[in-house]
């Protein structure tokens, strides 16, 4: 198990910039071309990975935990309430890695009934119980010592940081199957349990777990015993326990507490990074028509967390690498919110409705990745959201040439391998395509239906498809099969052909992906036709190796644009002219189109027509396009645009809402 890839690593991994680097992500087209001209290899196929068979069902887990921090040991007493799932059985198998087991007892009415026989192989405990049917519930108690630091090359589940100093810290990481390194459980995502964690620590420590803290008892040996209870069931991998010395800040969302925990050194960056959380909870609750379901929402910054963050129910762990420092006088930019919104969205997609197996990791991760898009779109606008999704597409396009697996992948190597570009990036891009395939209203109604129908249970891809079919009345097998279950992505060769008077148009679209690269896709695609001030939207069905669409208008069309919303996950080749790109720069108010136009036009910036088109970008509402224009327009005194440019620069140096742009404008002015 590669720890670095365990858990919910966010898009942030591939991104630079603690300081919101604005040299942004424009892909070098020559670099992309080099890679795209190659063919992706066939995806590797390992053994079929089924969802875990449910022989028993977890109902409740009660843990009584204390630590020997210096020797990195966990002393535990686990009371598990269980029932046979369907078939009557007298054998119970639990996951428990590297434990020393003291005893296992059968419990009834809080009393020990009898000790139980068991066998233990270092990973699984097989316990002989009385024979129970699915009508029975029974309770066992396991008295154990867990030794998570002895796990070799695998997820330790629980980590002691600076254990030999006077300021140690403890935190857990259960995903994908590591909780069983610190408490006995059935460590599979298709199990669910309510839980009670009773933890005894030195009084100088703060503890955090899932659910609510409902009791604190001071002991007379300098320790305290804290009880955390979560009555709503979640999967064992979401169980969290954090112990350390933290400052705590409290906010509220509709009366529910929203806490942040951080160490002193993060006293500025943590409150800044998490400041939108309560508003995000409100936005997602409304957008999903499903109120945030858990008791509270806490976010904690821990020491030496591998990477990213982890969506433990109501107790989200963050690496300090996820923190941003407030930058004076600069509008807050979406990158600060990316991981915060990702982890929060998991509280519906992952925690409330959980993938039944890691083959279906995308049902957690694609949604969480797309959750950031939804928040950015809401909070910062379409330009910023499209920049985010464009970045996801660029990441996928590069990686799929090395690994061309499907999103849902039953033939993966190990659970860790499923935390990949397919589950996250391709999954999010596919949800984006699905949103445009069915329309906004149907999309949000279908995902809301999916949450309500499957709340507090586990799901596979078909459950999502069925909700979309129930809402839209359409058979969506073709979409789900091609996009989620098949490899690769579309490769389109698009030719725009206009009559001399520009009234009659043919758009000739070929799907040129080779069969081993990806299937033939069937999708509805919006097409926009631009006249001066008007855009006419048409929708066509893309369903063949070659589709030809014809259109007639009574007014001259200046530009046609297939895939008007850039919602298709594809590579596109279009027969564009320089005039087309200049028109796009001035009139197509979409980040992806404009940024791709600059990729071509940057090289022609010495041409005054091109420089004029960039001048129009200086008025764009999106700071990044203004910045690109500022950095690209050549400063030449003998050009026809020079005076206009100079005046614009003076305005921007004083009036631009973005500090960075004001400074960039001042710098250029100083050079003049
Ligand atoms: Zn995630």
Coordinates of N, CA and C in Angstrom, one line a residue, residues 190 192 291 331 392 571:
X190 N -18.6 -1.3 2.3 CA -20.0 -1.6 2.3 C -20.5 -2.0 3.7
X192 N -21.5 -0.5 7.6 CA -21.8 0.8 8.3 C -22.1 0.6 9.8
X291 N -30.1 18.5 3.3 CA -29.4 19.3 4.3 C -28.2 18.4 4.8
X331 N -8.3 39.9 -4.0 CA -9.5 39.1 -3.8 C -9.2 37.6 -3.6
X392 N -8.4 20.0 -14.7 CA -8.6 18.6 -14.5 C -8.5 17.9 -15.9
X571 N -10.4 15.2 -27.1 CA -9.4 16.0 -27.7 C -10.1 16.5 -29.0

